[in-house]
Amino acid sequence: MRYFVPMQMKRRAVVLGGALASGLGAFPALAQAVGRPVVVASANGLAATETAIARLKAGADTLDAVVAGVNLVEDDPEDMTVGYGGLPNEEGEVELDASVMHGPTSRAGAVASLKQIKNPSKVAKLVMERTDHVLLVGEGALRFAVAHGFAKQDLLTEKARTVWLRWKETMSDKDDWGPGLADPGEAAQAAMADWIIADRLTGTINCLAVDGRGDISGVTTTSGLAFKIPGRVGDSPLIGCGLFVDNAVGAAGSTGRGEECIKINGAHTIVEGMRRGLSPTDACLEALKRVAAHYSGDRRKLAQFNLHFYALAKSGAHGAASLWGTYGSKPKRSRYAVSDGDGSRLLDSAYLFEVPGR
Ligand code: GLY
């Protein structure tokens, strides 16, 4: 199978090729830390990586740094895939999933189907810190959060409610929900809603960090699949799927269609790939090939979803890959966010297939 690696990663491969030539063997995932912090995130996480790298430079623990970073996105009503303002389930309720992993202590925590609490990543971190469990769900997760002082609030913004209503009103002509649009002034809103609905958002933010000592942590947080059946849990809160960290090797995470990630244990598969000597980018691509193999490489079936993987090695080397290089009803190039000693930027992800239909 052919696949595509952006130029910036090819240049990096040349640098790593030098390590190969000097006798380190395969990709040096188990090499010593490079001595400077690196943070990577999904493309909606540039501000998160900037916050996290600033915290790391000030001496923060890697998990505190990445959770502080994603809290910005959880709090942002404009990001309709995470936290406050996330798109709701089919009944109009926002249900959030999140997980954290702390490499230096090999601990993990997660919450799933959490309602009314806008920062599930903080609750996941408390599950890790203050219980001997790893995953709390639904009502139990909510009670645990409230017991720790989290305030309940309505997470459904007006914008998300508008999109949800439009989805209800247009998905079937065999029920009593309208087509809406009583007022022509609603047309612009409806158009906005229609392209969001067409993409069936599974946005999510994943953020991974390594500090100057080589300690690694990660977090993934999401409102999950838009208009999901209540109780649906995606990959984000499942350790080994939407997130995995091994302090000896590196970390990986995912965004996009969670069910496809779950079926290959995506993040764990990628970290194990790096342990075997694959570069972060190649480990992500290898995992995506497993997803493609589930559909015998049939691009018409694979065009129903996109899936993005992100990987960060202990050495600070990083990479990302997506099933589709460009995707969506308003096509967007698959990218990821990086903050390191060279500043903060969005980089093109590698990908298996270019554009659905080609
Ligand atoms: N990757 C987020 C989800 O599918 O829920």
JSON list of N, CA and C in Angstrom, two decimals, residues 63 66-67 70 74 96-102 107-112 120-125 127-128 134-135 204-208 217-222 234-245 252-254 267:
[
{"chain": "A", "resi": 63, "resn": "LEU", "atom": "N", "xyz": [1.97, 15.83, 33.18]},
{"chain": "A", "resi": 63, "resn": "LEU", "atom": "CA", "xyz": [0.51, 15.67, 33.16]},
{"chain": "A", "resi": 63, "resn": "LEU", "atom": "C", "xyz": [-0.20, 16.97, 33.52]},
{"chain": "A", "resi": 66, "resn": "VAL", "atom": "N", "xyz": [-0.17, 19.14, 30.31]},
{"chain": "A", "resi": 66, "resn": "VAL", "atom": "CA", "xyz": [-1.09, 18.85, 29.20]},
{"chain": "A", "resi": 66, "resn": "VAL", "atom": "C", "xyz": [-2.55, 19.05, 29.62]},
{"chain": "A", "resi": 67, "resn": "VAL", "atom": "N", "xyz": [-2.86, 18.76, 30.88]},
{"chain": "A", "resi": 67, "resn": "VAL", "atom": "CA", "xyz": [-4.25, 18.98, 31.32]},
{"chain": "A", "resi": 67, "resn": "VAL", "atom": "C", "xyz": [-4.56, 20.49, 31.31]},
{"chain": "A", "resi": 70, "resn": "VAL", "atom": "N", "xyz": [-5.31, 21.34, 27.62]},
{"chain": "A", "resi": 70, "resn": "VAL", "atom": "CA", "xyz": [-6.61, 20.95, 27.04]},
{"chain": "A", "resi": 70, "resn": "VAL", "atom": "C", "xyz": [-7.78, 21.62, 27.76]},
{"chain": "A", "resi": 74, "resn": "GLU", "atom": "N", "xyz": [-11.48, 22.65, 26.40]},
{"chain": "A", "resi": 74, "resn": "GLU", "atom": "CA", "xyz": [-12.72, 22.22, 27.06]},
{"chain": "A", "resi": 74, "resn": "GLU", "atom": "C", "xyz": [-13.59, 23.43, 27.43]},
{"chain": "A", "resi": 96, "resn": "LEU", "atom": "N", "xyz": [-19.52, 13.72, 28.00]},
{"chain": "A", "resi": 96, "resn": "LEU", "atom": "CA", "xyz": [-18.08, 13.88, 27.76]},
{"chain": "A", "resi": 96, "resn": "LEU", "atom": "C", "xyz": [-17.29, 12.65, 28.19]},
{"chain": "A", "resi": 97, "resn": "ASP", "atom": "N", "xyz": [-16.18, 12.41, 27.47]},
{"chain": "A", "resi": 97, "resn": "ASP", "atom": "CA", "xyz": [-15.25, 11.31, 27.77]},
{"chain": "A", "resi": 97, "resn": "ASP", "atom": "C", "xyz": [-13.84, 11.90, 27.88]},
{"chain": "A", "resi": 98, "resn": "ALA", "atom": "N", "xyz": [-13.02, 11.36, 28.77]},
{"chain": "A", "resi": 98, "resn": "ALA", "atom": "CA", "xyz": [-11.62, 11.81, 28.84]},
{"chain": "A", "resi": 98, "resn": "ALA", "atom": "C", "xyz": [-10.76, 10.75, 29.52]},
{"chain": "A", "resi": 99, "resn": "SER", "atom": "N", "xyz": [-9.46, 10.79, 29.19]},
{"chain": "A", "resi": 99, "resn": "SER", "atom": "CA", "xyz": [-8.51, 9.93, 29.90]},
{"chain": "A", "resi": 99, "resn": "SER", "atom": "C", "xyz": [-7.19, 10.66, 30.06]},
{"chain": "A", "resi": 100, "resn": "VAL", "atom": "N", "xyz": [-6.43, 10.25, 31.08]},
{"chain": "A", "resi": 100, "resn": "VAL", "atom": "CA", "xyz": [-5.08, 10.77, 31.29]},
{"chain": "A", "resi": 100, "resn": "VAL", "atom": "C", "xyz": [-4.16, 9.58, 31.58]},
{"chain": "A", "resi": 101, "resn": "MET", "atom": "N", "xyz": [-2.88, 9.75, 31.23]},
{"chain": "A", "resi": 101, "resn": "MET", "atom": "CA", "xyz": [-1.85, 8.78, 31.66]},
{"chain": "A", "resi": 101, "resn": "MET", "atom": "C", "xyz": [-0.61, 9.54, 32.08]},
{"chain": "A", "resi": 102, "resn": "HIS", "atom": "N", "xyz": [-0.05, 9.13, 33.21]},
{"chain": "A", "resi": 102, "resn": "HIS", "atom": "CA", "xyz": [1.15, 9.75, 33.77]},
{"chain": "A", "resi": 102, "resn": "HIS", "atom": "C", "xyz": [2.28, 8.75, 33.65]},
{"chain": "A", "resi": 107, "resn": "ARG", "atom": "N", "xyz": [0.52, 5.51, 35.88]},
{"chain": "A", "resi": 107, "resn": "ARG", "atom": "CA", "xyz": [-0.87, 5.53, 36.35]},
{"chain": "A", "resi": 107, "resn": "ARG", "atom": "C", "xyz": [-1.78, 6.09, 35.26]},
{"chain": "A", "resi": 108, "resn": "ALA", "atom": "N", "xyz": [-3.07, 5.75, 35.40]},
{"chain": "A", "resi": 108, "resn": "ALA", "atom": "CA", "xyz": [-4.06, 6.21, 34.43]},
{"chain": "A", "resi": 108, "resn": "ALA", "atom": "C", "xyz": [-5.38, 6.50, 35.13]},
{"chain": "A", "resi": 109, "resn": "GLY", "atom": "N", "xyz": [-6.17, 7.38, 34.54]},
{"chain": "A", "resi": 109, "resn": "GLY", "atom": "CA", "xyz": [-7.51, 7.65, 35.02]},
{"chain": "A", "resi": 109, "resn": "GLY", "atom": "C", "xyz": [-8.39, 8.06, 33.86]},
{"chain": "A", "resi": 110, "resn": "ALA", "atom": "N", "xyz": [-9.71, 7.82, 34.00]},
{"chain": "A", "resi": 110, "resn": "ALA", "atom": "CA", "xyz": [-10.60, 8.14, 32.88]},
{"chain": "A", "resi": 110, "resn": "ALA", "atom": "C", "xyz": [-12.04, 8.27, 33.36]},
{"chain": "A", "resi": 111, "resn": "VAL", "atom": "N", "xyz": [-12.80, 9.02, 32.59]},
{"chain": "A", "resi": 111, "resn": "VAL", "atom": "CA", "xyz": [-14.25, 9.11, 32.81]},
{"chain": "A", "resi": 111, "resn": "VAL", "atom": "C", "xyz": [-14.94, 8.97, 31.46]},
{"chain": "A", "resi": 112, "resn": "ALA", "atom": "N", "xyz": [-16.14, 8.40, 31.48]},
{"chain": "A", "resi": 112, "resn": "ALA", "atom": "CA", "xyz": [-16.91, 8.27, 30.25]},
{"chain": "A", "resi": 112, "resn": "ALA", "atom": "C", "xyz": [-18.37, 8.62, 30.51]},
{"chain": "A", "resi": 120, "resn": "PRO", "atom": "N", "xyz": [-13.82, 17.22, 31.87]},
{"chain": "A", "resi": 120, "resn": "PRO", "atom": "CA", "xyz": [-13.67, 15.80, 32.20]},
{"chain": "A", "resi": 120, "resn": "PRO", "atom": "C", "xyz": [-12.22, 15.38, 32.38]},
{"chain": "A", "resi": 121, "resn": "SER", "atom": "N", "xyz": [-11.29, 16.11, 31.74]},
{"chain": "A", "resi": 121, "resn": "SER", "atom": "CA", "xyz": [-9.87, 15.74, 31.91]},
{"chain": "A", "resi": 121, "resn": "SER", "atom": "C", "xyz": [-9.43, 15.91, 33.36]},
{"chain": "A", "resi": 122, "resn": "LYS", "atom": "N", "xyz": [-9.96, 16.95, 34.02]},
{"chain": "A", "resi": 122, "resn": "LYS", "atom": "CA", "xyz": [-9.60, 17.15, 35.43]},
{"chain": "A", "resi": 122, "resn": "LYS", "atom": "C", "xyz": [-10.19, 16.04, 36.30]},
{"chain": "A", "resi": 123, "resn": "VAL", "atom": "N", "xyz": [-11.39, 15.61, 35.95]},
{"chain": "A", "resi": 123, "resn": "VAL", "atom": "CA", "xyz": [-12.03, 14.53, 36.72]},
{"chain": "A", "resi": 123, "resn": "VAL", "atom": "C", "xyz": [-11.26, 13.23, 36.48]},
{"chain": "A", "resi": 124, "resn": "ALA", "atom": "N", "xyz": [-10.85, 12.99, 35.23]},
{"chain": "A", "resi": 124, "resn": "ALA", "atom": "CA", "xyz": [-10.06, 11.78, 34.92]},
{"chain": "A", "resi": 124, "resn": "ALA", "atom": "C", "xyz": [-8.77, 11.77, 35.75]},
{"chain": "A", "resi": 125, "resn": "LYS", "atom": "N", "xyz": [-8.15, 12.95, 35.88]},
{"chain": "A", "resi": 125, "resn": "LYS", "atom": "CA", "xyz": [-6.89, 13.04, 36.66]},
{"chain": "A", "resi": 125, "resn": "LYS", "atom": "C", "xyz": [-7.16, 12.74, 38.13]},
{"chain": "A", "resi": 127, "resn": "VAL", "atom": "N", "xyz": [-9.58, 10.75, 39.23]},
{"chain": "A", "resi": 127, "resn": "VAL", "atom": "CA", "xyz": [-9.79, 9.30, 39.32]},
{"chain": "A", "resi": 127, "resn": "VAL", "atom": "C", "xyz": [-8.43, 8.62, 39.48]},
{"chain": "A", "resi": 128, "resn": "MET", "atom": "N", "xyz": [-7.45, 9.08, 38.71]},
{"chain": "A", "resi": 128, "resn": "MET", "atom": "CA", "xyz": [-6.09, 8.52, 38.80]},
{"chain": "A", "resi": 128, "resn": "MET", "atom": "C", "xyz": [-5.47, 8.78, 40.17]},
{"chain": "A", "resi": 134, "resn": "VAL", "atom": "N", "xyz": [-9.55, 2.93, 37.49]},
{"chain": "A", "resi": 134, "resn": "VAL", "atom": "CA", "xyz": [-9.05, 3.62, 36.29]},
{"chain": "A", "resi": 134, "resn": "VAL", "atom": "C", "xyz": [-10.18, 4.35, 35.57]},
{"chain": "A", "resi": 135, "resn": "LEU", "atom": "N", "xyz": [-11.39, 3.80, 35.54]},
{"chain": "A", "resi": 135, "resn": "LEU", "atom": "CA", "xyz": [-12.46, 4.37, 34.71]},
{"chain": "A", "resi": 135, "resn": "LEU", "atom": "C", "xyz": [-13.77, 4.45, 35.48]},
{"chain": "A", "resi": 204, "resn": "THR", "atom": "N", "xyz": [-12.50, 16.08, 19.16]},
{"chain": "A", "resi": 204, "resn": "THR", "atom": "CA", "xyz": [-11.62, 15.62, 20.24]},
{"chain": "A", "resi": 204, "resn": "THR", "atom": "C", "xyz": [-10.32, 16.42, 20.29]},
{"chain": "A", "resi": 205, "resn": "ILE", "atom": "N", "xyz": [-9.68, 16.49, 21.47]},
{"chain": "A", "resi": 205, "resn": "ILE", "atom": "CA", "xyz": [-8.28, 16.92, 21.53]},
{"chain": "A", "resi": 205, "resn": "ILE", "atom": "C", "xyz": [-7.46, 15.87, 22.25]},
{"chain": "A", "resi": 206, "resn": "ASN", "atom": "N", "xyz": [-6.33, 15.54, 21.63]},
{"chain": "A", "resi": 206, "resn": "ASN", "atom": "CA", "xyz": [-5.31, 14.70, 22.28]},
{"chain": "A", "resi": 206, "resn": "ASN", "atom": "C", "xyz": [-4.08, 15.58, 22.44]},
{"chain": "A", "resi": 207, "resn": "CYS", "atom": "N", "xyz": [-3.43, 15.50, 23.61]},
{"chain": "A", "resi": 207, "resn": "CYS", "atom": "CA", "xyz": [-2.22, 16.30, 23.85]},
{"chain": "A", "resi": 207, "resn": "CYS", "atom": "C", "xyz": [-1.20, 15.42, 24.59]},
{"chain": "A", "resi": 208, "resn": "LEU", "atom": "N", "xyz": [0.03, 15.39, 24.07]},
{"chain": "A", "resi": 208, "resn": "LEU", "atom": "CA", "xyz": [1.09, 14.54, 24.61]},
{"chain": "A", "resi": 208, "resn": "LEU", "atom": "C", "xyz": [2.32, 15.40, 24.89]},
{"chain": "A", "resi": 217, "resn": "SER", "atom": "N", "xyz": [3.66, 12.32, 29.53]},
{"chain": "A", "resi": 217, "resn": "SER", "atom": "CA", "xyz": [2.25, 12.16, 29.91]},
{"chain": "A", "resi": 217, "resn": "SER", "atom": "C", "xyz": [1.37, 12.51, 28.73]},
{"chain": "A", "resi": 218, "resn": "GLY", "atom": "N", "xyz": [0.08, 12.15, 28.86]},
{"chain": "A", "resi": 218, "resn": "GLY", "atom": "CA", "xyz": [-0.86, 12.48, 27.81]},
{"chain": "A", "resi": 218, "resn": "GLY", "atom": "C", "xyz": [-2.28, 12.58, 28.32]},
{"chain": "A", "resi": 219, "resn": "VAL", "atom": "N", "xyz": [-3.12, 13.23, 27.52]},
{"chain": "A", "resi": 219, "resn": "VAL", "atom": "CA", "xyz": [-4.53, 13.40, 27.85]},
{"chain": "A", "resi": 219, "resn": "VAL", "atom": "C", "xyz": [-5.32, 13.40, 26.55]},
{"chain": "A", "resi": 220, "resn": "THR", "atom": "N", "xyz": [-6.53, 12.84, 26.61]},
{"chain": "A", "resi": 220, "resn": "THR", "atom": "CA", "xyz": [-7.46, 12.94, 25.48]},
{"chain": "A", "resi": 220, "resn": "THR", "atom": "C", "xyz": [-8.83, 13.28, 26.05]},
{"chain": "A", "resi": 221, "resn": "THR", "atom": "N", "xyz": [-9.50, 14.26, 25.46]},
{"chain": "A", "resi": 221, "resn": "THR", "atom": "CA", "xyz": [-10.80, 14.69, 25.98]},
{"chain": "A", "resi": 221, "resn": "THR", "atom": "C", "xyz": [-11.73, 15.06, 24.83]},
{"chain": "A", "resi": 222, "resn": "THR", "atom": "N", "xyz": [-13.02, 14.74, 24.99]},
{"chain": "A", "resi": 222, "resn": "THR", "atom": "CA", "xyz": [-13.93, 14.85, 23.84]},
{"chain": "A", "resi": 222, "resn": "THR", "atom": "C", "xyz": [-15.39, 14.91, 24.28]},
{"chain": "A", "resi": 234, "resn": "GLY", "atom": "N", "xyz": [-16.64, 6.34, 23.20]},
{"chain": "A", "resi": 234, "resn": "GLY", "atom": "CA", "xyz": [-15.67, 6.26, 22.11]},
{"chain": "A", "resi": 234, "resn": "GLY", "atom": "C", "xyz": [-14.32, 5.78, 22.60]},
{"chain": "A", "resi": 235, "resn": "ASP", "atom": "N", "xyz": [-13.30, 6.10, 21.81]},
{"chain": "A", "resi": 235, "resn": "ASP", "atom": "CA", "xyz": [-11.94, 5.65, 22.14]},
{"chain": "A", "resi": 235, "resn": "ASP", "atom": "C", "xyz": [-11.26, 6.52, 23.20]},
{"chain": "A", "resi": 236, "resn": "SER", "atom": "N", "xyz": [-11.70, 7.78, 23.31]},
{"chain": "A", "resi": 236, "resn": "SER", "atom": "CA", "xyz": [-10.94, 8.74, 24.14]},
{"chain": "A", "resi": 236, "resn": "SER", "atom": "C", "xyz": [-10.73, 8.30, 25.58]},
{"chain": "A", "resi": 237, "resn": "PRO", "atom": "N", "xyz": [-11.74, 7.73, 26.28]},
{"chain": "A", "resi": 237, "resn": "PRO", "atom": "CA", "xyz": [-11.50, 7.37, 27.67]},
{"chain": "A", "resi": 237, "resn": "PRO", "atom": "C", "xyz": [-10.95, 5.96, 27.84]},
{"chain": "A", "resi": 238, "resn": "LEU", "atom": "N", "xyz": [-10.70, 5.27, 26.74]},
{"chain": "A", "resi": 238, "resn": "LEU", "atom": "CA", "xyz": [-10.23, 3.87, 26.84]},
{"chain": "A", "resi": 238, "resn": "LEU", "atom": "C", "xyz": [-8.72, 3.84, 26.71]},
{"chain": "A", "resi": 239, "resn": "ILE", "atom": "N", "xyz": [-8.07, 3.47, 27.82]},
{"chain": "A", "resi": 239, "resn": "ILE", "atom": "CA", "xyz": [-6.61, 3.43, 27.84]},
{"chain": "A", "resi": 239, "resn": "ILE", "atom": "C", "xyz": [-6.13, 2.38, 26.83]},
{"chain": "A", "resi": 240, "resn": "GLY", "atom": "N", "xyz": [-5.20, 2.80, 25.98]},
{"chain": "A", "resi": 240, "resn": "GLY", "atom": "CA", "xyz": [-4.71, 1.91, 24.92]},
{"chain": "A", "resi": 240, "resn": "GLY", "atom": "C", "xyz": [-5.38, 2.20, 23.60]},
{"chain": "A", "resi": 241, "resn": "CYS", "atom": "N", "xyz": [-6.50, 2.92, 23.63]},
{"chain": "A", "resi": 241, "resn": "CYS", "atom": "CA", "xyz": [-7.21, 3.25, 22.38]},
{"chain": "A", "resi": 241, "resn": "CYS", "atom": "C", "xyz": [-6.98, 4.72, 22.04]},
{"chain": "A", "resi": 242, "resn": "GLY", "atom": "N", "xyz": [-7.70, 5.64, 22.74]},
{"chain": "A", "resi": 242, "resn": "GLY", "atom": "CA", "xyz": [-7.52, 7.07, 22.47]},
{"chain": "A", "resi": 242, "resn": "GLY", "atom": "C", "xyz": [-6.28, 7.65, 23.11]},
{"chain": "A", "resi": 243, "resn": "LEU", "atom": "N", "xyz": [-5.62, 6.88, 23.96]},
{"chain": "A", "resi": 243, "resn": "LEU", "atom": "CA", "xyz": [-4.41, 7.37, 24.66]},
{"chain": "A", "resi": 243, "resn": "LEU", "atom": "C", "xyz": [-3.61, 6.21, 25.20]},
{"chain": "A", "resi": 244, "resn": "PHE", "atom": "N", "xyz": [-2.29, 6.29, 25.06]},
{"chain": "A", "resi": 244, "resn": "PHE", "atom": "CA", "xyz": [-1.42, 5.34, 25.75]},
{"chain": "A", "resi": 244, "resn": "PHE", "atom": "C", "xyz": [-0.05, 5.99, 25.95]},
{"chain": "A", "resi": 245, "resn": "VAL", "atom": "N", "xyz": [0.52, 5.77, 27.14]},
{"chain": "A", "resi": 245, "resn": "VAL", "atom": "CA", "xyz": [1.84, 6.32, 27.48]},
{"chain": "A", "resi": 245, "resn": "VAL", "atom": "C", "xyz": [2.67, 5.20, 28.09]},
{"chain": "A", "resi": 252, "resn": "ALA", "atom": "N", "xyz": [1.05, 7.98, 22.56]},
{"chain": "A", "resi": 252, "resn": "ALA", "atom": "CA", "xyz": [0.26, 8.14, 21.34]},
{"chain": "A", "resi": 252, "resn": "ALA", "atom": "C", "xyz": [-1.19, 8.41, 21.72]},
{"chain": "A", "resi": 253, "resn": "GLY", "atom": "N", "xyz": [-1.90, 9.02, 20.79]},
{"chain": "A", "resi": 253, "resn": "GLY", "atom": "CA", "xyz": [-3.32, 9.29, 21.01]},
{"chain": "A", "resi": 253, "resn": "GLY", "atom": "C", "xyz": [-4.03, 9.42, 19.70]},
{"chain": "A", "resi": 254, "resn": "SER", "atom": "N", "xyz": [-5.35, 9.59, 19.78]},
{"chain": "A", "resi": 254, "resn": "SER", "atom": "CA", "xyz": [-6.12, 9.64, 18.53]},
{"chain": "A", "resi": 254, "resn": "SER", "atom": "C", "xyz": [-7.26, 10.63, 18.62]},
{"chain": "A", "resi": 267, "resn": "ALA", "atom": "N", "xyz": [-3.78, 3.58, 20.16]},
{"chain": "A", "resi": 267, "resn": "ALA", "atom": "CA", "xyz": [-2.62, 4.22, 20.81]},
{"chain": "A", "resi": 267, "resn": "ALA", "atom": "C", "xyz": [-1.62, 3.19, 21.31]}
]
